[in-house]
Amino acid sequence: MRFFSDNAAPVHPAVMRALAEVDTLDTAYDGDRWSKQLDARLSETFETEVRAFWVPSGTAANCLALAAICPPHGSVVCHRDAHIQNDECGAPEFYTHGAKLLLAHGDGAKVTPETLEAVLNVQRYDIHQQVPSAISITNQTEYGLAYSADEVAAIGAVARARGLHFHVDGARFANAVVATGASPADLTWRGGVDVLSFGFVKNGGMNAEALVFFRPELADATVFRRKRAGLLLSKGRYLAAQVLAMLDQDLWLDCARASNAGAQLIAAAAGERLIYPADGNEVFLRVTAHEAASLRAKGFDFYDWGAGEARLVVSWDQRADDIRLLAEAIAAL
Amino acid sequence: MRFFSDNAAPVHPAVMRALAEVDTLDTAYDGDRWSKQLDARLSETFETEVRAFWVPSGTAANCLALAAICPPHGSVVCHRDAHIQNDECGAPEFYTHGAKLLLAHGDGAKVTPETLEAVLNVQRYDIHQQVPSAISITNQTEYGLAYSADEVAAIGAVARARGLHFHVDGARFANAVVATGASPADLTWRGGVDVLSFGFVKNGGMNAEALVFFRPELADATVFRRKRAGLLLSKGRYLAAQVLAMLDQDLWLDCARASNAGAQLIAAAAGERLIYPADGNEVFLRVTAHEAASLRAKGFDFYDWGAGEARLVVSWDQRADDIRLLAEAIAAL
Amino acid sequence: MRFFSDNAAPVHPAVMRALAEVDTLDTAYDGDRWSKQLDARLSETFETEVRAFWVPSGTAANCLALAAICPPHGSVVCHRDAHIQNDECGAPEFYTHGAKLLLAHGDGAKVTPETLEAVLNVQRYDIHQQVPSAISITNQTEYGLAYSADEVAAIGAVARARGLHFHVDGARFANAVVATGASPADLTWRGGVDVLSFGFVKNGGMNAEALVFFRPELADATVFRRKRAGLLLSKGRYLAAQVLAMLDQDLWLDCARASNAGAQLIAAAAGERLIYPADGNEVFLRVTAHEAASLRAKGFDFYDWGAGEARLVVSWDQRADDIRLLAEAIAAL
Amino acid sequence: MRFFSDNAAPVHPAVMRALAEVDTLDTAYDGDRWSKQLDARLSETFETEVRAFWVPSGTAANCLALAAICPPHGSVVCHRDAHIQNDECGAPEFYTHGAKLLLAHGDGAKVTPETLEAVLNVQRYDIHQQVPSAISITNQTEYGLAYSADEVAAIGAVARARGLHFHVDGARFANAVVATGASPADLTWRGGVDVLSFGFVKNGGMNAEALVFFRPELADATVFRRKRAGLLLSKGRYLAAQVLAMLDQDLWLDCARASNAGAQLIAAAAGERLIYPADGNEVFLRVTAHEAASLRAKGFDFYDWGAGEARLVVSWDQRADDIRLLAEAIAAL
């Protein structure tokens, strides 16, 4: 019974069906009839006109976004536990040609206006430093927390006041939407977000994420950057189809509801062991090495997350029985 | 009836089945059981120990290869019609951090030892110029020609004599293998090739190519570069599966045999109109605008390729009837 | 008697005096009272409002200019013999983060509207190619020719019609101004030039060139790029002083008048041996290896420039006797 | 009376004389007779065979050094107050093509083996993070402290144990040598340092620093990188001459002795106000805004350095009277 990563889950059957449906002749790159639907379909989802791109990875989405909003001599403020800082092997630096990440604090990988200001206020804003150009947050965060629409808007207000762009790494954006009950629009552009990495792969997709610009003019160079990075796949319809299938009848929300619900069952059983509230589909627990071993002995797979901590991730397809058994096993520790 | 691009063709059923087979839980990135087979399976294909990586596009394969064999202050000699020069929006420059492509001549996008030497001999080899570091050829070339094993070896000899690395862009490598009758080994490392972009997408794959290093020590930094470029997809098994399915029972050669055979039927009908011999699956014809229009009026889709020229590409799945009809239509011009 | 490079000449005494004059306390970087005069003084020279920067090398000037007018996914058309292509070890690619140089033909390293159009017309202007963003010419060219004001304007018209920026590498701009009799304004912004690398080092300076933007808004990021490249020297006043000394009482023109006049004496003696008209301070001659040896035996230093060709460069301080002796020796060949 | 920066001081007369001496004809770039002496002269200074380059700025020296010891996918551990992190506008990221700086703690901008290990131990050393490749320290630090030979060696031991390269930013290396009484060799290669940015500009030079490799094989690509960055000035002899003049009869040490001695007089007067020991030529004081104003009212120029702190820097040419007056004024606060 694996709870180590939503990356490890299989692909949703609806996505597999969609791949079969596009498995026919069409124009290469993104000239096909499915790729052309992305802008309109995502504009519906977000209740505003967006410009959208399929890309094959979340890192690609994040870094194309950052390249669009930060020059090489600029800097991006993010949390010190952000995926872009710790888990992308310098892809932000590669795509931006050397912009700098400025690291903010905050519980559960969540920045606040205060922790952002603390970073921004010590910059000198002269030519000897890389000028802050953008803020990037992850929603749901790397520790399973969701920013509410109000929290997003508060950060958006900092960005607006400072003349900064605002990016959201939404590798688990679906889980944040479900967790907060906010609309996709409320969690993004209504709160000042300029560009979103909209993740599907952890939520039932195979290898397609969407990069969504709420300010279309920011996307002009992205068409070149995507090509130039080897990310403009020649049979793009197989990526477009995945995104469309996930959006169809809000499958993306159904999948996130399932994984969030599973995580909440586990979190309820964990009680005092919880390190952070399990807003979405991830549960972080305090466990001794002995306790971790005993859970593993019962067949549960998960990652240690620093000393005395375990990360348990629920996937869209996690079996109810496995979730129940895990909850019981944690309660019994 | 479309003959405009092998990129436009659907995916081979065996590849679709392979995707269904890996559609289960496994480790993320390239830790899964299928990705781990790539080195061994490709080592068999090439009769030597190789180190191999799946990547989602040919441009990605080419440019990771170039980054491995040319420093930012180096240069790569290639044909002036090479895909890396004309069709990748500067991806080689992006991945190599600014290496320069030096452009050689040659009929049909084919370089020769002589045309390479002509470029190499006018370089100054001082610190004011980017020192030649590598040769890159495309086999089958952008104009449908195949380099024979002897021709590859002759270029390999230039590379060795000059201390240069040697890369092959094999977006249509399968077609070259079929066209020449040479073994994969003869067309690569036995002729001095260090690294191959081994294409599958134009030949029945969906979105997986293989980057194959014949000198494994050259690949050490590639593991980082692939990640850093956003190319290390989290569900890598869906890429590995495609490569493995194409290799299985030499499906890749079957597909190329089919498309090459179709092209030869068309070429035979074209007679004097042929601009280049149709070694592989591409046919380049002299046609007037009026003739091109008349072919299109009969339902044939293809690209104009400069003034008075047409490119016709046969895909792995091209219907025999369509090929026959096209051959007849050309003969009747 | 050396005629091999104007780089080899000493520094003009007026420049040395200027260094002594600024050899006092002042603010670091470009906050000093001399650096602050650059914009105004160069605005006078060019009869329009400019924004100017000192930099320590011509390569630095050229490449900061290119970075200001061409994005990484863009391309710059220049002559195939251009210094930026052949003599800067890829600095353009480094500073632009991988833009591509597109190479035009033309006698004597001089492009024309026709040869530029020939390059521009074969570009595809799709996302698979680096879109042309700028034209760069060298005036005086690498083969000693000067573009007239009309010729500059004709190229400027191409740039304007195509929406391209226009850069002039003016390592020997002074020689071109003297050669043509045109005003600095006529050879630059009145002809559509956006940015000039204004060279002084080959003309009596020590290590300061000026980068001059005729469209000041293009320079906004240059303040950061100069710093970021390690080019914002901490005692900038010693660079500013050189530029100001060269501008003072048109010393830069006096120096170029001297070197041009010397070259013309030599060219007059060369007669049919001249490969190109000696517009400025460089003379290119046809000489056999034996003739070259005999000149060297008489004490003349110069570079061979390809087989059967010699380059002779006259510096601002070249002794009249040496010039006379060289002219006589050439006439006597 | 200015104490705001040693960058603001004039050039030492011996350096000006050296410029006059090389003000004659010679080969361009670094082919001249003075540039060719650098390796040998610096090898003497450091009692080992070194490979050395003149460069026009400390940022250039630092970043060419980092590019030589850290790949784009690597990282460099430095203090969070390091010049390379805070004062070079991302030049390290530009020159390394996107390597990451990992930030360590330590009083007075001084790292220790412990604070370095704290950073190194939380890295994961997998392909998702930029692997630590080098350590960089500043000696004398940005807060005026000197690392002793033992302290350097202790950091060198960490580097060796971890397989990391070791760079020293020696913008004020002379002051550190004087402060510690250690030999240049002891403060560098004997303690495991691979490459040093050896500063002269703050210590009497005009615009030449030396980049010194103690492991010559690390320097191979630097010849290209220096050119490629526009840092290979064409009249290099005017830079070489500065370095040689500073080395001659240990002028560099005389200058540092003078500035260190001045700082110590000021520090002695400052007593409890001292924030850090004034090892070298910089004094950091606690002063109220009112006290700072009163010092300024008496004619002393200096920078505020955060709230309630002042930085006073003594230059090589600081007048004894000014130093005495400042010491008295501080004592009288």
Coordinates of N, CA, C and O in Angstrom, one line a residue, chain D residues 56-126:
Chain D
P56 N 39.8 43.3 -15.3 CA 39.6 44.7 -14.9 C 38.8 44.9 -13.7 O 38.5 46.1 -13.3
S57 N 38.2 43.9 -13.0 CA 37.4 44.1 -11.9 C 37.4 42.9 -10.9 O 37.7 41.8 -11.4
G58 N 37.1 43.1 -9.7 CA 37.0 42.1 -8.7 C 35.9 41.1 -9.0 O 36.0 39.9 -8.9
T59 N 34.7 41.7 -9.5 CA 33.6 40.8 -9.9 C 34.0 39.9 -11.0 O 33.7 38.7 -11.0
A60 N 34.7 40.4 -12.0 CA 35.2 39.6 -13.1 C 36.1 38.5 -12.5 O 36.0 37.3 -12.9
A61 N 37.0 38.8 -11.6 CA 37.9 37.8 -11.1 C 37.1 36.7 -10.3 O 37.3 35.5 -10.5
N62 N 36.2 37.2 -9.5 CA 35.4 36.2 -8.7 C 34.6 35.3 -9.6 O 34.6 34.1 -9.4
C63 N 34.0 35.8 -10.6 CA 33.1 35.0 -11.4 C 33.8 34.2 -12.4 O 33.3 33.1 -12.7
L64 N 34.9 34.6 -13.0 CA 35.7 33.7 -13.8 C 36.2 32.5 -12.9 O 36.2 31.4 -13.3
A65 N 36.5 32.8 -11.7 CA 37.0 31.8 -10.7 C 35.8 30.8 -10.5 O 36.0 29.6 -10.6
L66 N 34.6 31.3 -10.2 CA 33.5 30.4 -9.9 C 33.2 29.5 -11.1 O 32.9 28.4 -11.0
A67 N 33.2 30.2 -12.3 CA 32.9 29.4 -13.5 C 33.9 28.3 -13.7 O 33.6 27.2 -14.3
A68 N 35.1 28.4 -13.2 CA 36.1 27.4 -13.4 C 36.0 26.2 -12.4 O 36.5 25.2 -12.6
I69 N 35.2 26.5 -11.4 CA 35.1 25.4 -10.3 C 33.7 25.0 -10.0 O 33.5 24.1 -9.1
C70 N 32.7 25.4 -10.8 CA 31.4 25.0 -10.5 C 30.6 25.0 -11.8 O 30.5 26.0 -12.5
P71 N 30.0 23.8 -12.1 CA 29.2 23.7 -13.3 C 27.9 24.4 -13.2 O 27.5 24.7 -12.0
P72 N 27.1 24.6 -14.2 CA 25.8 25.2 -14.1 C 24.9 24.5 -13.2 O 24.0 25.1 -12.6
H73 N 25.0 23.2 -13.1 CA 24.1 22.4 -12.3 C 24.7 22.2 -10.9 O 24.3 21.3 -10.1
G74 N 25.8 23.0 -10.5 CA 26.4 22.9 -9.2 C 26.0 24.0 -8.3 O 25.2 24.9 -8.7
S75 N 26.5 24.0 -7.1 CA 26.3 25.1 -6.2 C 27.5 25.4 -5.4 O 28.5 24.6 -5.3
V76 N 27.6 26.7 -4.9 CA 28.7 27.2 -4.2 C 28.3 27.7 -2.9 O 27.3 28.4 -2.8
V77 N 28.9 27.2 -1.8 CA 28.6 27.6 -0.5 C 29.4 28.9 -0.1 O 30.6 28.9 -0.3
C78 N 28.7 29.9 0.3 CA 29.4 31.1 0.7 C 28.6 31.8 1.9 O 27.5 31.3 2.2
H79 N 29.1 32.8 2.5 CA 28.4 33.5 3.5 C 27.3 34.3 3.0 O 27.3 34.8 1.9
R80 N 26.2 34.4 3.8 CA 25.1 35.1 3.3 C 25.3 36.6 3.1 O 24.6 37.3 2.5
D81 N 26.4 37.1 3.7 CA 26.8 38.5 3.4 C 27.9 38.6 2.4 O 28.5 39.7 2.2
A82 N 28.2 37.6 1.7 CA 29.3 37.6 0.7 C 29.0 38.6 -0.4 O 27.9 38.8 -0.8
H83 N 30.1 39.2 -0.9 CA 30.0 40.1 -2.0 C 29.4 39.4 -3.2 O 28.5 40.0 -3.9
I84 N 29.8 38.2 -3.4 CA 29.3 37.5 -4.6 C 27.7 37.3 -4.5 O 27.1 37.2 -5.5
Q85 N 27.2 37.2 -3.3 CA 25.8 37.1 -3.2 C 25.0 38.4 -3.2 O 24.0 38.5 -3.8
N86 N 25.6 39.5 -2.6 CA 24.9 40.7 -2.4 C 25.3 41.9 -3.3 O 24.6 42.9 -3.3
D87 N 26.4 41.8 -3.9 CA 26.9 43.0 -4.5 C 27.4 42.9 -6.0 O 28.1 43.7 -6.5
E88 N 27.0 41.8 -6.6 CA 27.5 41.6 -8.0 C 26.4 41.4 -9.0 O 26.6 41.0 -10.1
C89 N 25.2 41.8 -8.6 CA 24.0 41.7 -9.5 C 23.9 40.4 -10.2 O 23.5 40.4 -11.4
G90 N 24.2 39.3 -9.5 CA 24.1 38.0 -10.2 C 25.2 37.7 -11.2 O 25.0 36.7 -12.0
A91 N 26.3 38.3 -11.1 CA 27.4 38.0 -12.0 C 27.8 36.5 -11.8 O 28.1 35.8 -12.8
P92 N 27.8 36.0 -10.5 CA 28.1 34.5 -10.4 C 27.2 33.7 -11.2 O 27.6 32.7 -11.9
E93 N 25.9 34.0 -11.2 CA 24.9 33.2 -12.0 C 25.2 33.4 -13.5 O 25.0 32.5 -14.2
F94 N 25.5 34.6 -13.9 CA 25.8 34.9 -15.3 C 27.0 34.1 -15.8 O 26.9 33.4 -16.8
Y95 N 28.1 34.2 -15.1 CA 29.3 33.5 -15.5 C 29.2 32.0 -15.4 O 29.8 31.3 -16.2
T96 N 28.5 31.5 -14.4 CA 28.4 30.0 -14.2 C 27.3 29.5 -15.0 O 27.0 28.3 -14.9
H97 N 26.5 30.3 -15.7 CA 25.3 29.8 -16.4 C 24.3 29.2 -15.4 O 23.7 28.2 -15.7
G98 N 24.2 29.9 -14.3 CA 23.1 29.5 -13.4 C 23.3 28.6 -12.2 O 22.4 28.0 -11.7
A99 N 24.6 28.5 -11.8 CA 24.9 27.8 -10.5 C 24.2 28.5 -9.4 O 23.8 29.7 -9.5
K100 N 24.0 27.8 -8.3 CA 23.3 28.4 -7.2 C 24.2 28.7 -6.0 O 25.1 27.9 -5.8
L101 N 24.1 29.8 -5.3 CA 24.8 30.1 -4.1 C 24.0 29.6 -2.9 O 22.8 29.9 -2.8
L102 N 24.7 28.8 -2.1 CA 24.1 28.3 -0.9 C 24.6 29.1 0.3 O 25.9 29.3 0.4
L103 N 23.8 29.6 1.2 CA 24.2 30.7 2.1 C 24.4 30.1 3.5 O 23.5 29.6 4.1
A104 N 25.6 30.4 4.0 CA 26.0 30.0 5.3 C 26.0 31.1 6.3 O 26.2 32.3 5.9
H105 N 25.9 30.9 7.6 CA 26.0 31.9 8.6 C 27.4 32.1 9.1 O 28.3 31.3 8.7
G106 N 27.5 33.0 10.1 CA 28.8 33.2 10.7 C 28.9 34.7 11.1 O 28.6 35.5 10.3
D107 N 29.5 35.0 12.2 CA 29.7 36.4 12.7 C 30.6 37.1 11.8 O 31.7 36.5 11.4
G108 N 30.3 38.3 11.5 CA 31.2 39.2 10.7 C 31.5 38.7 9.3 O 32.6 38.8 8.8
A109 N 30.5 38.0 8.7 CA 30.6 37.5 7.4 C 31.7 36.4 7.2 O 32.2 36.1 6.2
K110 N 32.0 35.8 8.3 CA 33.0 34.7 8.4 C 32.3 33.4 8.6 O 31.6 33.1 9.6
V111 N 32.5 32.5 7.6 CA 32.0 31.1 7.8 C 33.0 30.3 8.6 O 34.2 30.7 8.7
T112 N 32.5 29.2 9.1 CA 33.4 28.3 9.9 C 33.1 26.9 9.3 O 32.1 26.7 8.6
P113 N 33.9 25.9 9.6 CA 33.6 24.6 9.2 C 32.2 24.1 9.7 O 31.5 23.5 8.9
E114 N 31.8 24.6 10.8 CA 30.5 24.2 11.4 C 29.4 24.8 10.6 O 28.4 24.1 10.2
T115 N 29.5 26.1 10.3 CA 28.4 26.7 9.5 C 28.4 26.2 8.1 O 27.3 26.1 7.5
L116 N 29.5 25.9 7.5 CA 29.5 25.3 6.2 C 28.9 23.9 6.2 O 28.1 23.5 5.4
E117 N 29.3 23.1 7.2 CA 28.7 21.7 7.3 C 27.2 21.8 7.5 O 26.5 21.0 7.0
A118 N 26.7 22.8 8.2 CA 25.3 22.9 8.4 C 24.6 23.1 7.1 O 23.5 22.5 6.9
V119 N 25.2 23.8 6.2 CA 24.6 23.9 4.9 C 24.7 22.7 4.1 O 23.8 22.2 3.4
L120 N 25.9 22.1 4.1 CA 26.2 21.0 3.2 C 25.4 19.7 3.7 O 25.0 18.9 2.8
N121 N 25.2 19.6 5.0 CA 24.5 18.4 5.5 C 23.0 18.4 5.1 O 22.4 17.3 5.2
V122 N 22.4 19.5 4.8 CA 21.0 19.4 4.5 C 20.8 19.3 3.0 O 19.6 19.3 2.5
Q123 N 21.8 19.3 2.2 CA 21.7 19.1 0.8 C 21.4 17.6 0.6 O 21.8 16.7 1.3
R124 N 20.7 17.3 -0.5 CA 20.3 15.9 -0.7 C 21.2 15.1 -1.6 O 21.2 13.8 -1.6
Y125 N 22.0 15.7 -2.4 CA 23.0 15.0 -3.3 C 22.2 14.1 -4.2 O 22.7 12.9 -4.4
D126 N 21.1 14.5 -4.7 CA 20.5 13.7 -5.8 C 20.3 14.6 -7.0 O 20.8 15.8 -7.0

